[in-house]
CSV table of C-alpha atoms in Angstrom, one decimal:
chain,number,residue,atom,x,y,z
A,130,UNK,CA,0.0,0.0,0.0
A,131,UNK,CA,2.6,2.1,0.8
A,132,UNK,CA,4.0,1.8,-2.9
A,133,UNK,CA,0.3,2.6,-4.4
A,134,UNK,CA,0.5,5.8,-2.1
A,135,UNK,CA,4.1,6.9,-3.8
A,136,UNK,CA,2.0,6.0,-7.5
A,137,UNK,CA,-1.0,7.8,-6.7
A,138,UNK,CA,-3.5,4.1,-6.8
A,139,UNK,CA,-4.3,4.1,-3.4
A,140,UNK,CA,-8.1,4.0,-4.2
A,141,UNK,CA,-7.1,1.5,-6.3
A,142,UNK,CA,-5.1,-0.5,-3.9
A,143,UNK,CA,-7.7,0.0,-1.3
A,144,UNK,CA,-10.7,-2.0,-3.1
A,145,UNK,CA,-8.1,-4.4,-3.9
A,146,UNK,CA,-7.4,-5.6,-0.3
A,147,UNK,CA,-11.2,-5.6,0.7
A,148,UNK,CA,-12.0,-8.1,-2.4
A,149,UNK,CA,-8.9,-10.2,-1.3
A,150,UNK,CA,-10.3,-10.3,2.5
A,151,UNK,CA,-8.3,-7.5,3.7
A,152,UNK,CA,-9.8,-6.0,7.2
A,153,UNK,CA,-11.7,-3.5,6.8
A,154,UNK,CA,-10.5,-2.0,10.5
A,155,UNK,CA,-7.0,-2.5,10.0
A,156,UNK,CA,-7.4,-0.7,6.8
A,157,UNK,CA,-9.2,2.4,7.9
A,158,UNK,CA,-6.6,2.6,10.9
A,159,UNK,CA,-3.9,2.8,8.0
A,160,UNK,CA,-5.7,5.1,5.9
A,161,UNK,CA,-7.6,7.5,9.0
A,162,UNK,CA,-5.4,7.1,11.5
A,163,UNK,CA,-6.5,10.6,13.4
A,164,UNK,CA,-9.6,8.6,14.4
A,165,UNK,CA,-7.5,6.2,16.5
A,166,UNK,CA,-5.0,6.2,19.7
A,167,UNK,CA,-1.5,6.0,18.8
A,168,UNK,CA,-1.5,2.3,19.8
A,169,UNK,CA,-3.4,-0.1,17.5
A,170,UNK,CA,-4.6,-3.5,18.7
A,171,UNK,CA,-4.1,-5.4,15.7
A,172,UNK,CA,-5.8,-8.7,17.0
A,173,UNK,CA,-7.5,-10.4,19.6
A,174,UNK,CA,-5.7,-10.7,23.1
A,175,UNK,CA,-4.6,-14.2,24.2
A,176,UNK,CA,-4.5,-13.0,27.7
A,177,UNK,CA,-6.4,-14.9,29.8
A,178,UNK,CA,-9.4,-12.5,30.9
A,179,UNK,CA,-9.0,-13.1,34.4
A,180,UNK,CA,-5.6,-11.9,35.1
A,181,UNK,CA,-4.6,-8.3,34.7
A,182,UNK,CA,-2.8,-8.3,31.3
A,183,UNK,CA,0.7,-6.8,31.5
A,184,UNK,CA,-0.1,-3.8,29.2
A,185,UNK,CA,-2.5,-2.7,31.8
A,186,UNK,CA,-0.3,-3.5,34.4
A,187,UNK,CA,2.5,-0.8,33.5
A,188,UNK,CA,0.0,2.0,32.1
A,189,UNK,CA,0.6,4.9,34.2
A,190,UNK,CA,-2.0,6.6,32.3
A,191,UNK,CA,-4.9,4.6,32.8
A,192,UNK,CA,-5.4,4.6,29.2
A,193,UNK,CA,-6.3,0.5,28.8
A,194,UNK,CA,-9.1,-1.5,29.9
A,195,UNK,CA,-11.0,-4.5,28.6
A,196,UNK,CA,-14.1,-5.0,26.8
A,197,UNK,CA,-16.8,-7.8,26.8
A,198,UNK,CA,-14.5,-10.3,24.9
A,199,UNK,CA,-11.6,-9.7,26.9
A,200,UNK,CA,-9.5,-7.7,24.4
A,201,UNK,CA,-8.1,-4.5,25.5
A,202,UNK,CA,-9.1,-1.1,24.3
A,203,UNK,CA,-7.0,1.6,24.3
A,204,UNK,CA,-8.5,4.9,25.2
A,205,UNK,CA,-7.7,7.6,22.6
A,206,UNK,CA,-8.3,10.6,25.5
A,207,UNK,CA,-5.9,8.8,27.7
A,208,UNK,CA,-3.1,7.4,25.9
A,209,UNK,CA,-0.1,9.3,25.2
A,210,UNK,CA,2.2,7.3,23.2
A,211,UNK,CA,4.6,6.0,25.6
A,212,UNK,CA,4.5,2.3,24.3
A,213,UNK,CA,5.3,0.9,27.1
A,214,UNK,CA,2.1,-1.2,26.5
A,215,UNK,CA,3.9,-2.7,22.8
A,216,UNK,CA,7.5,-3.1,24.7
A,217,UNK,CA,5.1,-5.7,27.4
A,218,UNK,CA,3.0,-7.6,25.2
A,219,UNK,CA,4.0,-10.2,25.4
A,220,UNK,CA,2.0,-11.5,22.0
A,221,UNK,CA,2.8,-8.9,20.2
A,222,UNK,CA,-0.8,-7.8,19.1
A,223,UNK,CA,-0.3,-4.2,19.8
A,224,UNK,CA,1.8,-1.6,17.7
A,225,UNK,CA,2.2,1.7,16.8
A,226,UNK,CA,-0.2,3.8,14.9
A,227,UNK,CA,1.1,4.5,11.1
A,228,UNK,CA,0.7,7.8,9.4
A,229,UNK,CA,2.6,6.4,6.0
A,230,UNK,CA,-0.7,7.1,4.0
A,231,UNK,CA,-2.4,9.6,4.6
A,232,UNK,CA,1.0,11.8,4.9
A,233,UNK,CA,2.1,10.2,1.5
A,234,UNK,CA,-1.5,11.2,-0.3
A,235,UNK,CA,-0.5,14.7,0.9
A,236,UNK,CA,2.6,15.1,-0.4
A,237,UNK,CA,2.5,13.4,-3.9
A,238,UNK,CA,-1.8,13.7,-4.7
A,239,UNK,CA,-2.7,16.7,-2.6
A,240,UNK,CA,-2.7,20.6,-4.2
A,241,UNK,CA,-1.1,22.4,-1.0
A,242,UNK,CA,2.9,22.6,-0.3
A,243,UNK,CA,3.8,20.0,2.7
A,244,UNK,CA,6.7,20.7,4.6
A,245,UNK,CA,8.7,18.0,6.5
A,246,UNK,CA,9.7,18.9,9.9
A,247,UNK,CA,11.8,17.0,11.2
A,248,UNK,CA,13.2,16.4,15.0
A,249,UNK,CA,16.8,17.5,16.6
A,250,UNK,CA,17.4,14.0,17.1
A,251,UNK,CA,17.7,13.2,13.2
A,252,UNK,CA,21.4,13.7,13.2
A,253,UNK,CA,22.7,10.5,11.3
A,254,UNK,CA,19.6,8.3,11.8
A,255,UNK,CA,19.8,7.9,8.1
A,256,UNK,CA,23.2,7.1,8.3
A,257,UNK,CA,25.9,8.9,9.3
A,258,UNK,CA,27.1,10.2,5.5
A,259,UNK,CA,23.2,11.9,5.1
A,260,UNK,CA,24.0,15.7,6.0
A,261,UNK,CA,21.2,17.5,7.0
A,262,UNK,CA,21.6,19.0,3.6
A,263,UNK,CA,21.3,15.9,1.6
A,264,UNK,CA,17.7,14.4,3.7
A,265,UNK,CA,16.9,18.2,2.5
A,266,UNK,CA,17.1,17.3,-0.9
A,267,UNK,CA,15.3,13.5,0.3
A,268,UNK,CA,12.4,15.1,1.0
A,269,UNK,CA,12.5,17.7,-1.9
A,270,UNK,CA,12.3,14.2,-4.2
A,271,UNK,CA,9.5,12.4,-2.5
A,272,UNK,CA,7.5,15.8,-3.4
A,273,UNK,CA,7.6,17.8,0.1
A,274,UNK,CA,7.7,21.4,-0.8
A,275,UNK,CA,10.7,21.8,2.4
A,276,UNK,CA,12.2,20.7,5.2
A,277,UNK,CA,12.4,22.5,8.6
A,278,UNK,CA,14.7,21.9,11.6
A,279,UNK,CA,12.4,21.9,14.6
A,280,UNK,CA,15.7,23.3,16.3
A,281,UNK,CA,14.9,26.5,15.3
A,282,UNK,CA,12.2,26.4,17.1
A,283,UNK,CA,13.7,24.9,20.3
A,284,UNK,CA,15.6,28.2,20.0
A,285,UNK,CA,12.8,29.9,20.2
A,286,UNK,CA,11.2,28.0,23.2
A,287,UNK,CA,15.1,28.4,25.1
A,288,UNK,CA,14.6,32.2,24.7
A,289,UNK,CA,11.0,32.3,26.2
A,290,UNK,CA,12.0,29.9,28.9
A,291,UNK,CA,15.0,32.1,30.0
A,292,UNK,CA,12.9,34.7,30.0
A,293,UNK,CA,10.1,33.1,32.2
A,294,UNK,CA,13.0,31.6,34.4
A,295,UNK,CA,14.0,35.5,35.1
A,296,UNK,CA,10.6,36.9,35.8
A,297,UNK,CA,9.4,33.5,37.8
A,298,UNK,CA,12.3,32.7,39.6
A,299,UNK,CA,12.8,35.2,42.5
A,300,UNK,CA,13.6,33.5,45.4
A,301,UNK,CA,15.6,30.7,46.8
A,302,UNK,CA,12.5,28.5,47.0
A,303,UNK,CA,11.1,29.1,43.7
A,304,UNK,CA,11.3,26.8,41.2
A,305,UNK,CA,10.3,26.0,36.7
A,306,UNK,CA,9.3,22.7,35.1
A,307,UNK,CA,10.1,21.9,31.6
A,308,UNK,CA,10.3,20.6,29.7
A,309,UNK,CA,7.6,21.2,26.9
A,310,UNK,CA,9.3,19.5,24.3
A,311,UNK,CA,8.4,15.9,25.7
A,312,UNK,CA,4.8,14.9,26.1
A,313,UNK,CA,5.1,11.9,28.4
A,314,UNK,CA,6.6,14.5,30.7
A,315,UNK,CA,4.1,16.9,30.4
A,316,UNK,CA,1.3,14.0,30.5
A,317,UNK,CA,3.1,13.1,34.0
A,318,UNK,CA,2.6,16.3,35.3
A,319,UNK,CA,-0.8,17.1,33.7
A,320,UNK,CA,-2.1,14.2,34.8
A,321,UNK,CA,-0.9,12.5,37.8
A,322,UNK,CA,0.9,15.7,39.6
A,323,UNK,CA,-1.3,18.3,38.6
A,324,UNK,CA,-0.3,20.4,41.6
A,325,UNK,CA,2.7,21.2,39.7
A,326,UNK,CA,1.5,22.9,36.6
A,327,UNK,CA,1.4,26.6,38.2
A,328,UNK,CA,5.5,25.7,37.7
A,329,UNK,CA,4.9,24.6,34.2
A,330,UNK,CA,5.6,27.7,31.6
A,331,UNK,CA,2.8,27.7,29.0
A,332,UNK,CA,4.5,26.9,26.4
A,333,UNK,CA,4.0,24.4,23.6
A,334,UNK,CA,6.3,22.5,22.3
A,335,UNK,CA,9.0,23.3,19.1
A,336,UNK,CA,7.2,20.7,17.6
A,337,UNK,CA,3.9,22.9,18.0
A,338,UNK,CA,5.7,26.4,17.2
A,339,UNK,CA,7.3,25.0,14.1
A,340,UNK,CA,3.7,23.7,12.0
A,341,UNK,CA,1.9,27.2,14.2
A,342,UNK,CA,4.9,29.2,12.1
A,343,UNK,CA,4.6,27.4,8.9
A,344,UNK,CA,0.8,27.9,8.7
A,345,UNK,CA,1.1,31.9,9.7
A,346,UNK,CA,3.8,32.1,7.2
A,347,UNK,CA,2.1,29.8,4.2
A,348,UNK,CA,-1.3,29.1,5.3
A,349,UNK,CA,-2.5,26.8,3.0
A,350,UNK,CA,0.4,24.6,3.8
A,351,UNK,CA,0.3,21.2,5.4
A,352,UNK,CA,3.1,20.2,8.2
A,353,UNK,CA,4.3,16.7,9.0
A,354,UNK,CA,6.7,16.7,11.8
A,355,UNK,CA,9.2,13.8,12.0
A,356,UNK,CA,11.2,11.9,14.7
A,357,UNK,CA,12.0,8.7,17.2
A,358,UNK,CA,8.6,9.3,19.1
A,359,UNK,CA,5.2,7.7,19.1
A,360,UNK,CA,4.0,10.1,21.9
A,361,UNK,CA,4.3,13.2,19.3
A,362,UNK,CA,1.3,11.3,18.1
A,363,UNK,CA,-0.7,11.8,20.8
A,364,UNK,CA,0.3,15.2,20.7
A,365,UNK,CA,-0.8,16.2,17.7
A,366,UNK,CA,-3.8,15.0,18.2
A,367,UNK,CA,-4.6,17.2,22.1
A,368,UNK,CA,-7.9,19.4,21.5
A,369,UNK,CA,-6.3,22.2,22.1
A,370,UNK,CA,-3.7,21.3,19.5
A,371,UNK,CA,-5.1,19.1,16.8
A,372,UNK,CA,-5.0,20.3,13.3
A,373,UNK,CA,-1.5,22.1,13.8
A,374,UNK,CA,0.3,19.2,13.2
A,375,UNK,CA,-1.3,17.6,10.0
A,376,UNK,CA,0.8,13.8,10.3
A,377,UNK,CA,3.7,12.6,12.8
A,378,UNK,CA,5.7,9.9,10.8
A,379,UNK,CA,8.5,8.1,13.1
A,380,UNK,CA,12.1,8.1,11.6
A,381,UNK,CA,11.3,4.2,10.9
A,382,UNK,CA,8.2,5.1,8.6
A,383,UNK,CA,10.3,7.6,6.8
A,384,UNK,CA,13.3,5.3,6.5
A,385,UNK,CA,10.1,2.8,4.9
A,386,UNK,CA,9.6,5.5,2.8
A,387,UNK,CA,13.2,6.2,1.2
A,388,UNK,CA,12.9,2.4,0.9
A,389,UNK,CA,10.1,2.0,-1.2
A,390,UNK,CA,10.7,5.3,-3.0
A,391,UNK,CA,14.2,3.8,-4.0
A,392,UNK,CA,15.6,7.0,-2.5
A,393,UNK,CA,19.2,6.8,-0.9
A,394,UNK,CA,19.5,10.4,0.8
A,395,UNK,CA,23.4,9.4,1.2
A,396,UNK,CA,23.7,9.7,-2.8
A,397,UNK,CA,22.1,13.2,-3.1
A,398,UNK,CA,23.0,16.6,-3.4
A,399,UNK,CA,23.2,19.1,-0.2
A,400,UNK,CA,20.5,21.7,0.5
A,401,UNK,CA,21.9,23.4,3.8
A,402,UNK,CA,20.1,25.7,5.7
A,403,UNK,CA,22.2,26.7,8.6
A,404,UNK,CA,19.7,28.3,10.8
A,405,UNK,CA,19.5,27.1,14.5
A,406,UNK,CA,21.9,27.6,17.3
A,407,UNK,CA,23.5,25.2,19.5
A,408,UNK,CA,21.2,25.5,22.1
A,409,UNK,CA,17.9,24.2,20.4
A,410,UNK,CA,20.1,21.5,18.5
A,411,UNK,CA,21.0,20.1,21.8
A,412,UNK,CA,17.2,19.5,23.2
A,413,UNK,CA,17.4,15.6,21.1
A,414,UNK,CA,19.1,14.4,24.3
A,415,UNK,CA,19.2,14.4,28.2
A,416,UNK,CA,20.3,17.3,29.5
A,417,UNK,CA,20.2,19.4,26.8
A,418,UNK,CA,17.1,21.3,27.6
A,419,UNK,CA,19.0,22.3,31.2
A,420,UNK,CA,21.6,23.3,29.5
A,421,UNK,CA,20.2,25.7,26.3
A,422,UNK,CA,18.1,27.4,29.1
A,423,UNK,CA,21.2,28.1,31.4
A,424,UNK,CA,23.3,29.2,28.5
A,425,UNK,CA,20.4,31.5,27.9
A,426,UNK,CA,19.8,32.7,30.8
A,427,UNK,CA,23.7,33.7,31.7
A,428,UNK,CA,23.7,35.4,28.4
A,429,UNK,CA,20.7,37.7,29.0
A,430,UNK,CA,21.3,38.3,32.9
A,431,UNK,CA,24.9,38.0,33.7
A,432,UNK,CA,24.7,39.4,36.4
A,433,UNK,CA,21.6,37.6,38.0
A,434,UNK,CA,22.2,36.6,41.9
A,435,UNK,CA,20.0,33.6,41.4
A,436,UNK,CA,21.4,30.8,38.8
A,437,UNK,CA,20.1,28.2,37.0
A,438,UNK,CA,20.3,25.0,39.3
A,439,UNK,CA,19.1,22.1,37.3
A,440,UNK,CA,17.9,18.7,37.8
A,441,UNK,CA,17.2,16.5,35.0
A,442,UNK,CA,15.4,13.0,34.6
A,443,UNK,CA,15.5,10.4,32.0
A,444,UNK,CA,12.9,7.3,31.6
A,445,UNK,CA,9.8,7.1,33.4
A,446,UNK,CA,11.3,5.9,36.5
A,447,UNK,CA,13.8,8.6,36.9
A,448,UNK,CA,11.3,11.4,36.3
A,449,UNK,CA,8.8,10.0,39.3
A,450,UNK,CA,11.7,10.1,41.5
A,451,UNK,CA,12.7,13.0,41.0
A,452,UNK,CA,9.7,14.3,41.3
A,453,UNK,CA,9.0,12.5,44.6
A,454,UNK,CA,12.4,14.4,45.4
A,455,UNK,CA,10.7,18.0,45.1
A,456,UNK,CA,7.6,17.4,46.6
A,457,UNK,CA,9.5,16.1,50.0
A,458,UNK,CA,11.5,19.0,49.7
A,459,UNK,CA,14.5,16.9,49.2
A,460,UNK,CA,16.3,18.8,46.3
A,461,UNK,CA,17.7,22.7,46.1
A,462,UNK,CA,17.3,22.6,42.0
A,463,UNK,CA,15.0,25.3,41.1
A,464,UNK,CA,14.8,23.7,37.6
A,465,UNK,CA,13.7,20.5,36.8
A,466,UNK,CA,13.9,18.9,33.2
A,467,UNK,CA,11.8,15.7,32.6
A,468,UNK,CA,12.5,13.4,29.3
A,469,UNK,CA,10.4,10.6,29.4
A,470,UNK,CA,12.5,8.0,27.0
A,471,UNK,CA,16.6,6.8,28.4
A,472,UNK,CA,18.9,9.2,27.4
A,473,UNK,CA,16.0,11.9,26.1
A,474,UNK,CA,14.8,11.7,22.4
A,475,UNK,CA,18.0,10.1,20.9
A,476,UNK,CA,16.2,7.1,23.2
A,477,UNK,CA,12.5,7.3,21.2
A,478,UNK,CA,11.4,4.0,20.7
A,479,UNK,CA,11.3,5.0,17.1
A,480,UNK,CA,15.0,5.9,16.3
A,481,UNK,CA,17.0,4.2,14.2
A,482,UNK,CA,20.0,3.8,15.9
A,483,UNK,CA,21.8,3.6,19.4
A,484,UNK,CA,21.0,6.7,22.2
A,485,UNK,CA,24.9,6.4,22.6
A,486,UNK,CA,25.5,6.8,19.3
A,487,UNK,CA,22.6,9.5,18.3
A,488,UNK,CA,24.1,11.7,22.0
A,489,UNK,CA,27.3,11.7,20.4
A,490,UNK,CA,26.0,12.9,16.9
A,491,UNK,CA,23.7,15.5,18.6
A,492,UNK,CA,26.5,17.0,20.6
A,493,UNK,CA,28.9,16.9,17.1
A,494,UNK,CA,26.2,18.9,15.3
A,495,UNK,CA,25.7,21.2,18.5
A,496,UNK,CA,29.2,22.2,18.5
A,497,UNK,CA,29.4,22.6,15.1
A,498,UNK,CA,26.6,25.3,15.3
A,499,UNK,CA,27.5,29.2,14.2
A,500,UNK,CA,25.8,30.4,17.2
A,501,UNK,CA,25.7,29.2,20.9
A,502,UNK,CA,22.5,30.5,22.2
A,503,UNK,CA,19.5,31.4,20.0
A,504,UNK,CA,19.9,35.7,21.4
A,505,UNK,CA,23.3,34.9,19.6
A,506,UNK,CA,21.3,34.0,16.4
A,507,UNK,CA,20.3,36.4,14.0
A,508,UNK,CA,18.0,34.1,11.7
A,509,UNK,CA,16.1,33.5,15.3
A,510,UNK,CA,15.8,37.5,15.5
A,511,UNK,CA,14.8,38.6,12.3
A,512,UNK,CA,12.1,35.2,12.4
A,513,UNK,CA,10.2,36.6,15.4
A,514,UNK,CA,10.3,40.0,13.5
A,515,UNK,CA,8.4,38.6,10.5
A,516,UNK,CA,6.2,36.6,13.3
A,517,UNK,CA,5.6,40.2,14.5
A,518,UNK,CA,7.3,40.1,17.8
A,519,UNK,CA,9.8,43.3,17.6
A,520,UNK,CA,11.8,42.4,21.0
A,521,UNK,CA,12.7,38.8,22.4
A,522,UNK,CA,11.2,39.9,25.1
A,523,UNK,CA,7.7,40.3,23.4
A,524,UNK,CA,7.9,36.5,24.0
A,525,UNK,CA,6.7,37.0,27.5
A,526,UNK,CA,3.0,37.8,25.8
A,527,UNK,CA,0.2,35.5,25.2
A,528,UNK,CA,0.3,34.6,21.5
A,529,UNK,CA,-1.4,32.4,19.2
A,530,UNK,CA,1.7,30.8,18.4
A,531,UNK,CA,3.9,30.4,21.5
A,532,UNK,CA,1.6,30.0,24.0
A,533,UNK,CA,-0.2,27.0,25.5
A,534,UNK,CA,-2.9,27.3,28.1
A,535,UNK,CA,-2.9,24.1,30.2
């Protein structure tokens, strides 16, 4: 199907695999999958219906229960992506949702540009000779009318972070959450600590501010954001988000893609666009969020009493610690960053290769960036201009863009 979607017979294709016995609801979860949760159950349970299966067993979220057969449903409201429920079953009748289609009708049937935006944590998924020049020119052949770092846009989201770190943080005692690039972490928080969200900026996430700034700038455009993370899924797909984010394809699906498509993005030409800073290149791993934000901060307010103190979790696990840690009063950070995969996004359960290796390759292509903090960055400057904010501080507003009301 996916090769009738690059030729433009999906229709086609589709009537096909009804008349050969095809199921009609694994079907429609390929073709619509914004109608579904972004974990399909593909077939019936084997659990026996007495015991608690083990994807209900580690569901933080409450998001799985069973029906009258004894198969469990996933609930679309609840579930965030976090797969922990595929990583335990142990039949292996759950997976990931699959935006491949729709995404693909899009870009190669569809009359509006589609821009590919793809995650910080891309650097050398495709193989370490594919530049981000050269997956430019990838996408340019499958028919997307772009590619855009979401980087830039963690920029962006350093700057009005710093900013809300200055005007929030005025006291020993006081203390920030972020971070809103990960929606497990923000799930945690909404949703199990909620006592915590007055320390939660609103902010959405670069993933959020990067489709938000394609559509102001190009508004018939359509955005598909890229990367190792089914949770983006989930995302995309909050009320108070939905129809920002038009498809989230996982580097897997794309590499599916190139596949099929016969595209090797090793063997083409560079595109380069050097626009982001080290700081928002560095949010694909652990750490790196803490870090652009103090950066940040000491380059606005040098001389600010109060520093940037900052605790960071990784995995699940780590984050309910350390969140246990600040509610008993057992930490002096006054800012906390949660990731909820090992290692931060270069850990998705979608990447392509090793955290190890992707951590290395983020921090190569951090360093190797013109500018170390996003103020540093012109093209950040003269792109909130055009966005119509005229200082950096002008981020401190409500705007339809930036801001997120939780």
């Amino acid at each position: 199907m996916v090769q009738a979607s690059l030729n433009g017979d999906m229709e086609e294709e589709r009537e096909k695999a009804l008349q050969e016995g095809g199921d009609p609801y694994q079907l429609d979860c390929l073709l619509n999958p914004h109608k579904y949760p972004p974990v399909w159950r593909m077939e019936s349970c084997m659990c026996a219906s007495e015991h608690q299966a083990p994807c209900m067993d580690h569901c933080i979220f409450d998001a799985i229960s069973r029906d009258e057969k004894g198969n469990v449903s996933i609930d679309v409201d609840k579930c965030v992506g976090c797969e922990e429920c595929i990583r335990r079953c142990e039949e292996k009748k759950l997976t990931a949702s699959k935006d491949i289609l729709p995404a693909l009708a899009a870009v190669r049937t569809g009359s509006e540009p589609v821009y590919a935006m793809i995650a910080p944590a891309f650097v050398s998924q495709f193989e370490a000779e594919v530049t981000p020049g050269r997956l430019r020119s990838a996408f340019k052949k499958l028919g997307f009318a772009g590619m855009v770092e979401v980087a830039v846009f963690a920029d962006i989201l350093t700057l009005k972070e710093a900013l809300e770190f200055n005007q929030n943080i005025r006291k020993r005692e006081d203390f920030q959450l972020t971070s809103c690039c990960c929606p497990m972490w923000i799930a945690m928080i909404r949703k199990i600590y909620h006592q915590l969200m007055p320390h939660v900026p609103g902010s959405v996430s670069p993933m959020i501010a990067c489709a938000r700034t394609i559509k102001t700038l190009y508004p018939k455009a359509k955005t598909v954001f890229i990367g190792p993370c089914i949770a983006k899924k989930a995302e995309a797909k909050e009320p108070d988000l939905a129809g920002d984010v038009d498809f989230v394809l996982t580097f897997q699906e794309v590499q599916d893609i190139f596949d099929f498509a016969h595209i090797d993005p090793a063997k083409l030409p560079e595109d380069d666009r050097d626009h982001s800073s080290k700081a928002g290149r560095i949010y694909a791993r652990a750490g790196g969020v803490s870090e652009a934000v103090s950066a940040t901060v000491s380059r606005l307010y040098p001389d600010r009493k109060i520093t940037v103190r900052a605790q960071r979790a990784d995995g699940v696990p780590a984050c309910k610690n350390m969140i246990t840690q600040l509610l008993e009063g057992k930490t002096k950070s006054n800012f906390f960053e949660g990731m909820g995969c090992i290692g931060g996004c270069v850990g998705g359960p979608k990447a392509l290769i090793d955290r190890e290796i992707g951590c290395e390759h983020v921090n190569t292509y951090g360093g190797q960036a013109t500018y170390p903090t996003p103020i540093d960055n012109p093209y950040v400057i003269e792109l909130l201009r055009r966005l119509g904010f005229d200082t950096v501080e002008a981020l401190l507003e409500k705007s339809d863009i930036f801001t997120r009301d939780f």
